[in-house]
Short mmCIF file of C-alpha atoms in Angstrom, two decimals:
data_model
loop_
_atom_site.label_atom_id
_atom_site.label_comp_id
_atom_site.label_asym_id
_atom_site.label_seq_id
_atom_site.Cartn_x
_atom_site.Cartn_y
_atom_site.Cartn_z
CA MET G 97 0.11 -0.20 0.11
CA GLU G 98 1.12 3.49 -0.98
CA ASN G 99 0.64 5.06 2.50
CA ARG G 100 2.14 2.44 4.44
CA LYS G 101 5.35 3.52 3.09
CA PRO G 102 8.27 4.42 5.92
CA TYR G 103 6.94 8.02 7.75
CA GLN G 104 3.65 7.78 5.94
CA GLN G 105 0.51 8.09 8.33
CA GLY G 106 -0.24 4.30 7.22
CA TYR G 107 3.00 3.30 8.58
CA PHE G 108 2.04 3.72 12.19
CA PRO G 109 -0.94 2.29 13.47
CA PRO G 110 -0.79 -1.33 14.03
CA VAL G 111 -2.12 -3.62 10.98
CA PRO G 112 -3.66 -7.36 11.94
CA THR G 113 -1.65 -9.98 11.15
CA ALA G 114 -2.65 -12.72 8.62
CA THR G 115 -3.77 -15.18 11.71
CA THR G 116 -5.98 -12.38 12.99
CA ARG G 117 -7.20 -11.72 9.41
CA PHE G 118 -7.80 -15.24 9.17
CA TRP G 119 -10.00 -15.63 12.49
CA ARG G 120 -12.23 -12.66 11.43
CA THR G 121 -13.65 -14.76 8.58
CA ASN G 122 -13.31 -18.55 10.27
CA LEU G 123 -17.15 -19.71 10.21
CA LEU G 124 -16.45 -21.43 13.61
CA TRP G 125 -15.13 -19.02 15.11
CA GLN G 126 -17.21 -16.15 13.92
CA ALA G 127 -20.48 -18.38 15.30
CA TRP G 128 -18.89 -18.04 18.56
CA ARG G 129 -18.60 -14.50 18.34
CA LEU G 130 -21.80 -14.01 17.09
CA LEU G 131 -23.27 -15.48 20.41
CA ARG G 132 -20.75 -13.46 22.60
CA ILE G 133 -21.31 -10.25 21.47
CA ASN G 134 -25.00 -10.74 21.01
CA MET G 135 -24.92 -11.25 24.85
CA LYS G 136 -22.88 -8.33 25.21
CA MET G 137 -25.27 -6.43 23.09
CA VAL G 138 -28.18 -7.66 25.39
CA ARG G 139 -26.38 -6.68 28.76
CA VAL G 140 -26.12 -3.04 27.29
CA ILE G 141 -30.14 -3.20 26.53
CA ARG G 142 -31.02 -4.32 29.39
CA ALA G 143 -28.76 -1.42 31.51
CA SER G 144 -30.23 1.39 29.21
CA HIS G 145 -33.77 0.54 29.48
CA HIS G 146 -35.06 2.41 33.30
CA MET X 200 -60.93 11.01 23.71
CA ALA X 201 -57.07 12.82 23.75
CA ARG X 202 -55.20 13.35 20.63
CA VAL X 203 -51.37 12.45 20.85
CA VAL X 204 -49.88 13.78 17.49
CA ILE X 205 -46.60 12.51 16.24
CA LEU X 206 -44.65 14.92 13.96
CA GLY X 207 -41.76 12.53 11.83
CA ALA X 208 -41.94 9.02 10.94
CA GLY X 209 -38.42 8.19 11.31
CA VAL X 210 -37.03 5.55 13.55
CA ALA X 211 -38.23 8.07 16.63
CA GLY X 212 -41.64 8.96 15.27
CA HIS X 213 -42.45 5.77 13.92
CA THR X 214 -41.22 4.05 17.49
CA ALA X 215 -43.34 6.76 19.29
CA ALA X 216 -46.55 6.30 17.34
CA SER X 217 -46.34 2.23 17.01
CA PHE X 218 -46.41 2.50 20.91
CA ALA X 219 -48.64 5.26 21.56
CA GLN X 220 -50.96 3.08 19.06
CA LEU X 221 -50.32 0.13 21.74
CA TRP X 222 -50.58 1.73 24.76
CA LEU X 223 -53.17 4.23 24.02
CA GLY X 224 -54.65 3.50 20.52
CA LYS X 225 -58.21 2.10 22.13
CA ASN X 226 -59.06 4.74 24.13
CA HIS X 227 -57.38 7.67 22.39
CA GLU X 228 -56.19 9.15 18.79
CA VAL X 229 -53.26 8.89 17.47
CA VAL X 230 -52.32 10.91 14.41
CA VAL X 231 -48.84 10.86 12.36
CA VAL X 232 -47.71 13.73 10.39
CA SER X 233 -44.90 12.99 8.00
CA PRO X 234 -43.97 14.26 4.59
CA ASN X 235 -42.93 10.75 3.53
CA SER X 236 -45.02 8.05 2.36
CA LYS X 237 -42.12 5.23 3.37
CA TYR X 238 -40.20 4.30 6.47
CA ASN X 239 -36.34 4.16 5.39
CA TRP X 240 -34.22 1.51 7.36
CA ILE X 241 -31.36 4.76 7.31
CA PRO X 242 -28.49 2.02 8.51
CA SER X 243 -28.90 0.06 5.10
CA ASN X 244 -28.72 2.39 2.66
CA ILE X 245 -24.98 2.39 2.88
CA TRP X 246 -25.43 -1.29 1.11
CA VAL X 247 -27.85 0.56 -1.03
CA GLY X 248 -25.14 3.00 -2.06
CA VAL X 249 -22.85 0.13 -3.56
CA GLY X 250 -25.40 -1.74 -5.54
CA ARG X 251 -25.84 -4.43 -2.92
CA MET X 252 -29.66 -3.95 -1.99
CA ALA X 253 -32.49 -2.37 -3.87
CA VAL X 254 -34.29 1.01 -2.39
CA GLU X 255 -37.25 -1.60 -2.21
CA GLN X 256 -35.02 -3.44 0.59
CA VAL X 257 -34.54 -0.82 3.18
CA VAL X 258 -38.27 0.68 2.60
CA VAL X 259 -41.73 0.32 3.91
CA GLU X 260 -44.72 2.18 2.75
CA LEU X 261 -46.31 3.51 5.95
CA ALA X 262 -49.98 4.35 4.91
CA PRO X 263 -50.64 0.49 4.97
CA ILE X 264 -49.47 0.55 8.65
CA TYR X 265 -50.65 3.14 9.69
CA ARG X 266 -54.43 2.13 8.13
CA LYS X 267 -54.18 -1.82 9.88
CA ALA X 268 -53.50 -0.09 13.27
CA GLY X 269 -55.85 2.59 13.75
CA ILE X 270 -53.47 5.54 13.16
CA ASP X 271 -54.61 8.43 11.33
CA PHE X 272 -51.80 9.19 8.91
CA ARG X 273 -51.49 12.32 7.16
CA GLN X 274 -48.48 12.48 4.57
CA ALA X 275 -47.55 16.41 5.24
CA ARG X 276 -44.73 18.21 6.46
CA ALA X 277 -45.17 20.28 9.76
CA VAL X 278 -45.06 23.91 9.43
CA SER X 279 -45.79 25.87 12.61
CA ILE X 280 -46.71 24.80 16.13
CA HIS X 281 -49.43 26.85 18.21
CA PRO X 282 -49.29 25.71 21.72
CA GLU X 283 -51.51 28.43 22.94
CA GLY X 284 -54.03 27.85 20.02
CA GLY X 285 -54.89 30.48 18.01
CA ALA X 286 -57.97 33.14 17.64
CA GLN X 287 -60.92 30.33 17.56
CA GLY X 288 -59.78 29.06 21.10
CA GLY X 289 -57.10 27.82 22.96
CA GLN X 290 -56.97 24.19 21.80
CA PRO X 291 -53.38 23.68 20.79
CA TYR X 292 -52.37 22.71 17.05
CA VAL X 293 -50.06 22.26 14.28
CA THR X 294 -50.14 23.91 10.69
CA VAL X 295 -49.22 21.57 8.33
CA GLU X 296 -49.00 21.12 4.47
CA TYR X 297 -49.65 18.30 2.63
CA THR X 298 -47.23 16.40 0.23
CA GLU X 299 -49.07 13.39 -1.00
CA ALA X 300 -50.40 14.16 -4.69
CA ALA X 301 -53.58 14.75 -4.47
CA ARG X 302 -53.59 16.99 -1.67
CA SER X 303 -50.05 18.80 -2.77
CA GLY X 304 -49.71 22.25 -1.08
CA GLU X 305 -52.69 22.04 1.04
CA ARG X 306 -52.66 23.24 4.63
CA GLU X 307 -54.49 22.44 7.48
CA GLU X 308 -54.78 22.99 11.34
CA VAL X 309 -54.03 19.69 12.98
CA ALA X 310 -55.55 20.12 16.76
CA TYR X 311 -53.53 18.14 19.63
CA ASP X 312 -53.68 17.63 23.12
CA TYR X 313 -49.76 15.75 23.26
CA LEU X 314 -47.34 17.00 20.43
CA VAL X 315 -44.21 14.93 19.82
CA ASN X 316 -42.30 16.60 17.78
CA ALA X 317 -39.70 13.54 15.72
CA THR X 318 -38.97 15.66 12.59
CA GLY X 319 -35.62 14.47 12.45
CA PRO X 320 -33.13 16.28 10.59
CA LYS X 321 -33.20 18.90 7.57
CA LEU X 322 -29.59 18.13 5.34
CA ASN X 323 -27.99 21.03 5.24
CA PHE X 324 -26.14 20.78 2.04
CA GLY X 325 -26.45 24.94 1.63
CA ALA X 326 -24.22 25.22 4.51
CA THR X 327 -21.10 24.39 2.27
CA GLU X 328 -20.65 25.59 -1.22
CA GLY X 329 -21.66 23.06 -4.03
CA LEU X 330 -21.88 20.14 -1.47
CA GLY X 331 -25.02 17.91 -2.28
CA PRO X 332 -26.73 15.49 -4.69
CA GLU X 333 -28.28 18.45 -6.75
CA LYS X 334 -24.58 19.91 -6.76
CA ASN X 335 -21.27 18.38 -6.62
CA SER X 336 -21.31 15.43 -4.72
CA LEU X 337 -23.29 12.47 -3.51
CA SER X 338 -24.75 11.29 -0.13
CA VAL X 339 -26.21 8.15 1.33
CA CYS X 340 -28.65 10.19 3.67
CA THR X 341 -31.67 8.84 1.87
CA TYR X 342 -32.43 5.89 -0.02
CA GLY X 343 -33.13 8.50 -3.15
CA HIS X 344 -29.93 9.85 -2.45
CA ALA X 345 -28.01 6.05 -1.73
CA ALA X 346 -29.43 4.94 -5.33
CA ALA X 347 -27.98 8.05 -7.25
CA ALA X 348 -24.59 7.09 -5.18
CA ALA X 349 -24.59 3.46 -6.50
CA THR X 350 -25.53 4.23 -10.35
CA ALA X 351 -22.42 7.22 -9.66
CA PHE X 352 -19.89 4.04 -8.42
CA GLU X 353 -21.13 1.29 -10.96
CA GLU X 354 -19.92 4.29 -13.47
CA SER X 355 -16.93 4.81 -11.17
CA ILE X 356 -16.27 0.81 -11.84
CA GLN X 357 -16.77 0.72 -15.61
CA ARG X 358 -14.49 3.55 -15.91
CA MET X 359 -11.46 1.61 -13.70
CA ALA X 360 -12.76 -1.25 -15.80
CA ARG X 361 -11.50 0.14 -18.90
CA GLY X 362 -7.97 1.17 -17.42
CA GLU X 363 -9.14 4.66 -15.55
CA HIS X 364 -7.77 5.74 -11.96
CA GLN X 365 -10.42 7.28 -9.85
CA ASN X 366 -9.62 9.27 -6.52
CA PHE X 367 -12.62 8.79 -4.37
CA VAL X 368 -13.30 11.47 -1.23
CA ILE X 369 -15.65 10.05 1.39
CA GLY X 370 -16.48 11.69 4.68
CA THR X 371 -17.69 14.82 6.22
CA GLY X 372 -19.00 17.72 3.99
CA HIS X 373 -18.63 20.67 7.03
CA GLY X 374 -16.71 21.09 9.92
CA LEU X 375 -20.05 20.41 12.29
CA CYS X 376 -21.28 17.25 10.62
CA THR X 377 -22.44 14.60 13.18
CA CYS X 378 -23.01 10.87 11.52
CA GLN X 379 -19.60 10.12 10.66
CA GLY X 380 -20.46 6.71 11.09
CA ALA X 381 -22.64 6.43 7.96
CA ALA X 382 -19.65 7.90 5.63
CA PHE X 383 -17.48 5.67 7.34
CA GLU X 384 -19.19 2.59 6.70
CA TYR X 385 -19.74 3.48 3.07
CA LEU X 386 -16.07 4.00 2.93
CA PHE X 387 -14.98 0.33 3.39
CA ASN X 388 -17.87 -0.90 1.58
CA ILE X 389 -17.19 1.31 -1.25
CA GLU X 390 -13.14 -0.29 -0.50
CA HIS X 391 -14.77 -3.94 0.15
CA GLU X 392 -16.53 -3.71 -3.61
CA LEU X 393 -13.71 -2.32 -5.51
CA LYS X 394 -11.77 -5.71 -4.02
CA ARG X 395 -14.38 -7.97 -4.89
CA ARG X 396 -15.09 -6.22 -8.67
CA GLY X 397 -11.00 -6.42 -9.13
CA VAL X 398 -10.75 -2.74 -9.56
CA ARG X 399 -8.84 -1.84 -5.97
CA ASP X 400 -5.52 -1.28 -7.37
CA LYS X 401 -7.14 1.44 -10.16
CA ALA X 402 -8.54 3.43 -6.77
CA THR X 403 -7.33 5.95 -4.50
CA LEU X 404 -9.10 6.36 -1.42
CA HIS X 405 -9.47 9.28 0.78
CA TRP X 406 -10.95 9.50 4.31
CA LEU X 407 -12.01 13.46 4.63
CA SER X 408 -13.51 14.24 8.18
CA ASN X 409 -14.04 17.01 10.82
CA GLU X 410 -12.94 14.14 13.77
CA TYR X 411 -10.09 15.83 15.82
CA GLU X 412 -8.89 12.09 16.01
CA ALA X 413 -10.32 9.32 13.44
CA GLY X 414 -12.80 6.59 15.84
CA ASP X 415 -14.44 9.89 17.39
CA PHE X 416 -17.83 9.59 16.03
CA GLY X 417 -19.18 12.39 17.86
CA MET X 418 -18.88 10.74 21.13
CA GLY X 419 -15.34 11.95 21.69
CA GLY X 420 -14.02 8.20 21.07
CA MET X 421 -14.35 5.43 23.32
CA HIS X 422 -11.73 3.55 25.23
CA LEU X 423 -11.82 -0.26 25.06
CA LYS X 424 -10.06 -3.09 27.08
CA ARG X 425 -7.93 -5.17 24.19
CA GLY X 426 -4.69 -7.15 23.94
CA GLY X 427 -4.35 -6.23 27.62
CA TYR X 428 -4.50 -2.62 27.00
CA ILE X 429 -6.77 -0.37 27.38
CA THR X 430 -6.76 1.50 24.05
CA HIS X 431 -8.76 4.50 22.57
CA SER X 432 -10.72 3.94 19.30
CA LYS X 433 -8.44 5.95 17.25
CA VAL X 434 -5.75 3.23 17.09
CA PHE X 435 -8.52 0.80 16.06
CA THR X 436 -10.06 3.20 13.59
CA GLU X 437 -6.49 4.26 11.79
CA SER X 438 -5.51 0.33 12.05
CA LEU X 439 -8.64 -0.43 9.58
CA LEU X 440 -7.87 2.83 7.39
CA ALA X 441 -4.35 1.39 7.45
CA GLU X 442 -4.99 -2.26 6.74
CA ARG X 443 -7.39 -0.80 3.90
CA GLY X 444 -4.56 1.30 2.18
CA VAL X 445 -7.12 4.68 2.78
CA ASN X 446 -5.59 8.12 3.36
CA TRP X 447 -6.75 10.09 5.80
CA HIS X 448 -7.56 13.68 6.55
CA LEU X 449 -8.54 15.08 10.02
CA ARG X 450 -9.95 17.86 11.97
CA ALA X 451 -11.14 19.58 8.46
CA HIS X 452 -13.80 21.86 7.36
CA THR X 453 -14.77 21.39 3.99
CA THR X 454 -15.14 24.91 2.51
CA ALA X 455 -16.50 24.25 -0.96
CA VAL X 456 -17.35 21.53 -3.37
CA GLU X 457 -16.25 21.58 -7.07
CA PRO X 458 -17.32 19.46 -9.64
CA THR X 459 -13.83 17.44 -9.70
CA LYS X 460 -11.93 19.19 -6.43
CA VAL X 461 -13.08 19.29 -2.68
CA HIS X 462 -11.71 22.08 -0.83
CA TYR X 463 -11.25 22.29 3.09
CA GLU X 464 -9.75 24.39 5.75
CA THR X 465 -8.22 22.23 8.75
CA LEU X 466 -7.78 23.52 12.40
CA ASP X 467 -4.03 24.99 11.79
CA GLY X 468 -5.43 27.07 9.81
CA GLU X 469 -4.36 25.84 6.33
CA ASN X 470 -6.35 25.71 3.19
CA HIS X 471 -5.99 22.25 1.28
CA GLU X 472 -7.59 20.62 -1.68
CA LEU X 473 -8.42 17.03 -2.70
CA ASP X 474 -9.13 16.07 -6.59
CA PHE X 475 -11.99 13.21 -7.15
CA ASP X 476 -13.68 11.44 -9.36
CA PHE X 477 -16.62 10.46 -6.69
CA ALA X 478 -16.97 12.05 -3.54
CA MET X 479 -19.50 11.19 -0.73
CA LEU X 480 -19.96 14.15 1.65
CA ILE X 481 -22.35 14.13 4.62
CA PRO X 482 -24.15 17.22 5.13
CA PRO X 483 -24.31 18.89 8.26
CA PHE X 484 -27.93 18.51 9.90
CA ALA X 485 -30.32 21.64 11.21
CA GLY X 486 -33.64 21.24 12.59
CA VAL X 487 -36.26 21.32 10.10
CA GLY X 488 -37.31 25.05 10.59
CA LEU X 489 -40.55 24.69 12.18
CA LYS X 490 -42.29 27.79 13.15
CA ALA X 491 -43.97 28.62 16.93
CA TYR X 492 -46.77 31.27 17.56
CA ASP X 493 -48.63 32.57 20.79
CA ARG X 494 -52.28 32.82 20.97
CA LYS X 495 -52.39 36.42 19.06
CA GLY X 496 -50.37 35.06 16.40
CA GLY X 497 -46.75 36.75 17.44
CA GLU X 498 -43.88 34.27 16.89
CA ILE X 499 -42.34 32.62 19.58
CA THR X 500 -40.26 30.43 17.90
CA GLU X 501 -36.92 31.22 20.02
CA ARG X 502 -39.11 29.66 23.20
CA LEU X 503 -39.32 26.65 21.46
CA PHE X 504 -36.34 26.00 19.06
CA ASN X 505 -32.45 27.08 19.25
CA PRO X 506 -31.04 28.86 16.40
CA ALA X 507 -30.34 25.54 14.92
CA GLY X 508 -33.68 24.39 14.70
CA PHE X 509 -33.70 22.44 17.39
CA MET X 510 -36.43 21.80 20.33
CA TRP X 511 -35.55 22.85 23.86
CA VAL X 512 -36.38 20.28 26.38
CA ASP X 513 -35.25 19.51 29.57
CA GLY X 514 -31.76 19.77 29.35
CA ALA X 515 -29.30 22.01 31.15
CA TYR X 516 -28.76 24.95 28.39
CA GLN X 517 -26.62 27.15 30.07
CA ALA X 518 -23.33 27.92 28.18
CA LYS X 519 -20.20 26.52 30.14
CA PRO X 520 -16.92 25.21 29.23
CA TYR X 521 -15.90 21.65 28.33
CA GLU X 522 -14.29 21.15 31.47
CA GLU X 523 -17.54 21.81 33.38
CA TRP X 524 -19.82 19.50 31.16
CA LYS X 525 -21.41 16.74 33.36
CA ALA X 526 -23.68 13.81 32.05
CA ALA X 527 -26.47 15.54 34.10
CA ASP X 528 -26.93 18.44 31.77
CA TRP X 529 -28.46 15.99 29.01
CA PRO X 530 -32.49 15.82 28.88
CA ARG X 531 -34.12 12.81 30.13
CA THR X 532 -37.82 13.51 29.75
CA TYR X 533 -37.47 15.64 26.66
CA GLN X 534 -40.00 17.56 27.59
CA ASN X 535 -40.66 21.14 26.74
CA PRO X 536 -40.02 23.34 29.98
CA HIS X 537 -42.97 25.81 28.80
CA TYR X 538 -45.59 23.84 27.69
CA PRO X 539 -45.95 20.34 29.14
CA ASN X 540 -47.73 18.62 26.43
CA LEU X 541 -44.97 19.14 23.60
CA PHE X 542 -42.20 16.74 23.79
CA ALA X 543 -39.17 16.11 21.29
CA ALA X 544 -37.44 12.78 20.21
CA GLY X 545 -34.40 11.79 18.46
CA ILE X 546 -32.45 14.39 16.31
CA ALA X 547 -35.50 16.90 16.89
CA PHE X 548 -34.08 17.82 20.42
CA ALA X 549 -31.53 20.59 21.40
CA PRO X 550 -28.77 18.76 22.72
CA PRO X 551 -27.35 21.09 25.56
CA HIS X 552 -23.43 20.56 23.92
CA PRO X 553 -21.60 18.39 21.86
CA VAL X 554 -20.16 15.57 23.48
CA SER X 555 -16.57 16.17 21.48
CA LYS X 556 -14.47 18.92 22.82
CA PRO X 557 -15.06 22.40 20.78
CA MET X 558 -12.11 22.88 18.60
CA LYS X 559 -11.60 26.37 16.35
CA SER X 560 -9.18 26.58 13.95
CA VAL X 561 -6.59 29.86 13.53
CA ASN X 562 -9.26 31.28 11.84
CA GLY X 563 -12.05 31.01 14.06
CA THR X 564 -13.50 28.31 12.39
CA PRO X 565 -15.95 25.58 14.45
CA ILE X 566 -14.72 21.99 13.34
CA PHE X 567 -15.59 19.16 15.68
CA PRO X 568 -18.28 17.05 15.27
CA THR X 569 -21.70 17.68 16.56
CA PRO X 570 -23.29 14.97 19.01
CA PRO X 571 -25.14 11.93 17.58
CA ARG X 572 -28.67 11.41 18.11
CA THR X 573 -29.40 8.43 15.89
CA GLY X 574 -30.58 4.96 15.90
CA MET X 575 -30.74 3.12 19.30
CA PRO X 576 -31.02 6.46 21.14
CA SER X 577 -33.74 7.90 18.88
CA ALA X 578 -35.90 5.00 19.50
CA MET X 579 -35.31 4.57 23.25
CA ILE X 580 -36.41 8.44 23.52
CA GLY X 581 -39.52 8.40 21.04
CA LYS X 582 -40.60 5.13 23.54
CA ALA X 583 -39.63 6.75 26.54
CA VAL X 584 -41.79 9.78 25.54
CA VAL X 585 -44.94 8.03 24.65
CA ALA X 586 -44.60 5.71 28.04
CA SER X 587 -44.50 9.61 29.54
CA ILE X 588 -48.14 10.74 27.57
CA ARG X 589 -49.50 7.41 28.19
CA ASP X 590 -49.03 7.75 32.25
CA MET X 591 -49.91 11.44 32.08
CA LEU X 592 -53.24 10.15 30.14
CA THR X 593 -54.21 7.30 31.60
CA ARG X 594 -53.12 7.18 34.89
CA GLY X 595 -53.33 10.39 35.99
CA ALA X 596 -49.31 11.29 36.42
CA THR X 597 -48.86 14.88 36.78
CA ALA X 598 -45.14 14.68 35.19
CA ALA X 599 -43.17 12.68 32.81
CA THR X 600 -42.54 9.50 34.06
CA HIS X 601 -40.06 8.02 31.58
CA THR X 602 -36.47 8.98 31.03
CA ALA X 603 -34.10 8.06 28.38
CA SER X 604 -30.97 10.36 28.66
CA MET X 605 -28.06 9.36 26.64
CA ALA X 606 -26.12 9.91 29.50
CA GLU X 607 -27.55 6.81 31.19
CA MET X 608 -28.35 4.52 28.45
CA GLY X 609 -25.72 2.51 26.34
CA ALA X 610 -25.60 1.88 22.58
CA ALA X 611 -25.18 -0.79 20.13
CA CYS X 612 -23.70 -0.33 16.65
CA VAL X 613 -22.86 -2.33 13.81
CA ALA X 614 -20.47 -0.53 11.59
CA SER X 615 -20.22 -2.51 8.09
CA ALA X 616 -16.94 -3.03 6.27
CA GLY X 617 -17.87 -4.49 3.33
CA ALA X 618 -21.00 -7.02 2.73
CA GLY X 619 -20.96 -10.45 2.46
CA LEU X 620 -22.43 -13.80 4.00
CA PHE X 621 -18.98 -15.40 4.02
CA THR X 622 -16.44 -12.67 3.00
CA GLY X 623 -18.46 -9.62 5.24
CA THR X 624 -17.12 -7.72 7.97
CA ALA X 625 -18.45 -5.25 10.28
CA ALA X 626 -17.32 -3.54 13.59
CA SER X 627 -19.70 -4.63 16.49
CA MET X 628 -19.46 -1.95 19.32
CA THR X 629 -21.50 -1.23 22.27
CA VAL X 630 -20.71 1.93 24.58
CA PHE X 631 -22.25 2.36 27.63
CA PRO X 632 -23.25 5.55 28.17
CA ILE X 633 -23.30 7.10 25.20
CA VAL X 634 -22.27 10.62 26.67
CA PRO X 635 -19.25 10.18 28.88
CA ASP X 636 -19.90 10.41 32.59
CA PHE X 637 -16.66 11.15 34.10
CA GLU X 638 -18.42 11.48 37.93
CA LYS X 639 -19.32 7.94 37.74
CA TYR X 640 -16.66 6.37 35.76
CA PRO X 641 -13.40 9.03 36.49
CA GLU X 642 -10.98 7.28 34.15
CA TYR X 643 -12.72 7.36 30.77
CA GLY X 644 -16.28 8.25 31.66
CA ARG X 645 -17.89 4.85 30.41
CA ASP X 646 -18.07 1.29 32.04
CA LEU X 647 -15.45 -0.38 30.21
CA ASN X 648 -17.14 -3.52 30.86
CA LEU X 649 -20.11 -2.34 28.79
CA THR X 650 -17.54 -0.55 26.40
CA PHE X 651 -15.95 -2.89 23.62
CA GLY X 652 -15.70 -3.17 19.57
CA GLU X 653 -14.50 -6.20 17.46
CA LEU X 654 -14.14 -6.27 13.53
CA GLY X 655 -15.03 -9.99 12.04
CA LEU X 656 -17.80 -11.28 10.03
CA ALA X 657 -20.07 -12.10 12.84
CA GLY X 658 -20.60 -8.33 12.78
CA HIS X 659 -21.76 -8.18 9.07
CA TRP X 660 -24.11 -11.08 10.19
CA ILE X 661 -25.76 -9.17 12.99
CA LYS X 662 -25.99 -5.95 10.87
CA TYR X 663 -28.04 -8.03 8.37
CA ILE X 664 -29.97 -9.64 11.25
CA LEU X 665 -31.31 -6.13 12.58
CA HIS X 666 -31.65 -5.35 8.92
CA VAL X 667 -34.44 -7.89 8.45
CA MET X 668 -35.49 -7.58 12.32
CA PHE X 669 -36.15 -3.78 12.63
CA LEU X 670 -38.14 -3.78 9.00
CA TYR X 671 -40.34 -6.66 10.36
CA LYS X 672 -40.79 -4.19 13.43
CA ALA X 673 -41.48 -1.14 11.12
CA ARG X 674 -44.16 -3.09 9.51
CA GLN X 675 -45.22 -4.07 12.67
CA ARG X 676 -45.65 -7.97 12.59
CA PHE X 677 -46.39 -10.35 14.64
CA GLY X 678 -45.09 -9.33 18.31
CA TRP X 679 -43.17 -6.55 17.27
CA SER X 680 -43.05 -4.98 20.37
CA MET X 681 -41.18 -7.46 22.17
CA ILE X 682 -38.09 -6.71 19.83
CA PRO X 683 -36.04 -4.31 21.76
CA GLU X 684 -34.94 -0.66 20.32
#
């Protein structure tokens, strides 16, 4: 990528490794994350309703 | 029998109308006034804007739903509020002007006992020279704008397929924009589609934003626990921009949009420009421009609305510096202080101050995101307001009984980074509370156990499930009221 050459803005932020990118679309892992994220969202919704 | 009139049928207005009819419909009258004939699930407009969804998939006709529910629907725009009535008597009323073809331009006075102003924003393209779909840039704020953006995007893809290079500029079209999230989603959906269509190497992408740091989103950003650190959303946002090869330009107030060039000023007072072939820049929001009059016909607009056109409610509006802002400044009941039968919900209410720290360029130009009031908070406010009205009408309550302060509620937000059942990704985020409360959570202003973010395919599935679920709810199908806001 052009903006990730040394001392350009994209050079400094963390970027995901190939392993991280793999897990982002791994079906089994993402099915588990779907469950966990939903549980988190339900907690936020419950905390928000007075 | 009392009459509850709701102005607007967006997320806040439609939620308010649906619950008003559910709770009050047997004994009271519910009237909805909206200039649009359709309900639009706006979060999915970004998929329309890249050609992955048709307009028909993100809209629902309102008239059949309201007819079935027993809600009186008037396709009209509200013009003025008369909270003390008029020459005919003390019954408050709203003047509306019909937009449906058969009665276009016809005016009517609609009397009310309780009024909910959920008119949403005016898309203020006029604030920046050359901004907007009628001039030099695109938008995804309405389904019509998104469809036009999709057509322009397809033309760009065809050009790239022929070997041409294209510059994309996506972001905010003014220094005081809110709703960066929608533009951010659109940016990554564009990038995802370019890759999918095999032309990514022919495109340069630019993110142009009024945020002080990436990941602010009008909420001052958020801190998240991740990888053994407590990290600001700036890090994750810049990471995604870098990963996708997007150039970013922050602290920017767009001053003008020419047919192929964006001009912008940054906080340091410098003026810059970006060439583009395709620009999607969201506009700043203003109130819809409702006027207000007292019983004698004298104008009292300033008594009901702030200078930007948003309605005064029960917030603490006295001006004070950022360091003195408190969570308690934020409205809780959304009741107008002068007229207790008048409420505002969603974008229509006047926030007491921004959430992000106000900044001015050395030239005095304000450049900072204004506070977001869309989606989940809009719906929750609409429901809380109607619950208070129900208690006033049926349980003898003398004051608003339900609250929905943005400093006491959280939000779940799913920002798409590309569509696809197996290849899509989205950032799933929760934040609690939306407005930071530094008295309750001194370090970061938020509960870090309920504030979280993660990018992955699961997020795309959730966004799609929300699309299906909220359109089901909007259609008032079986069990709709059980679906949370």
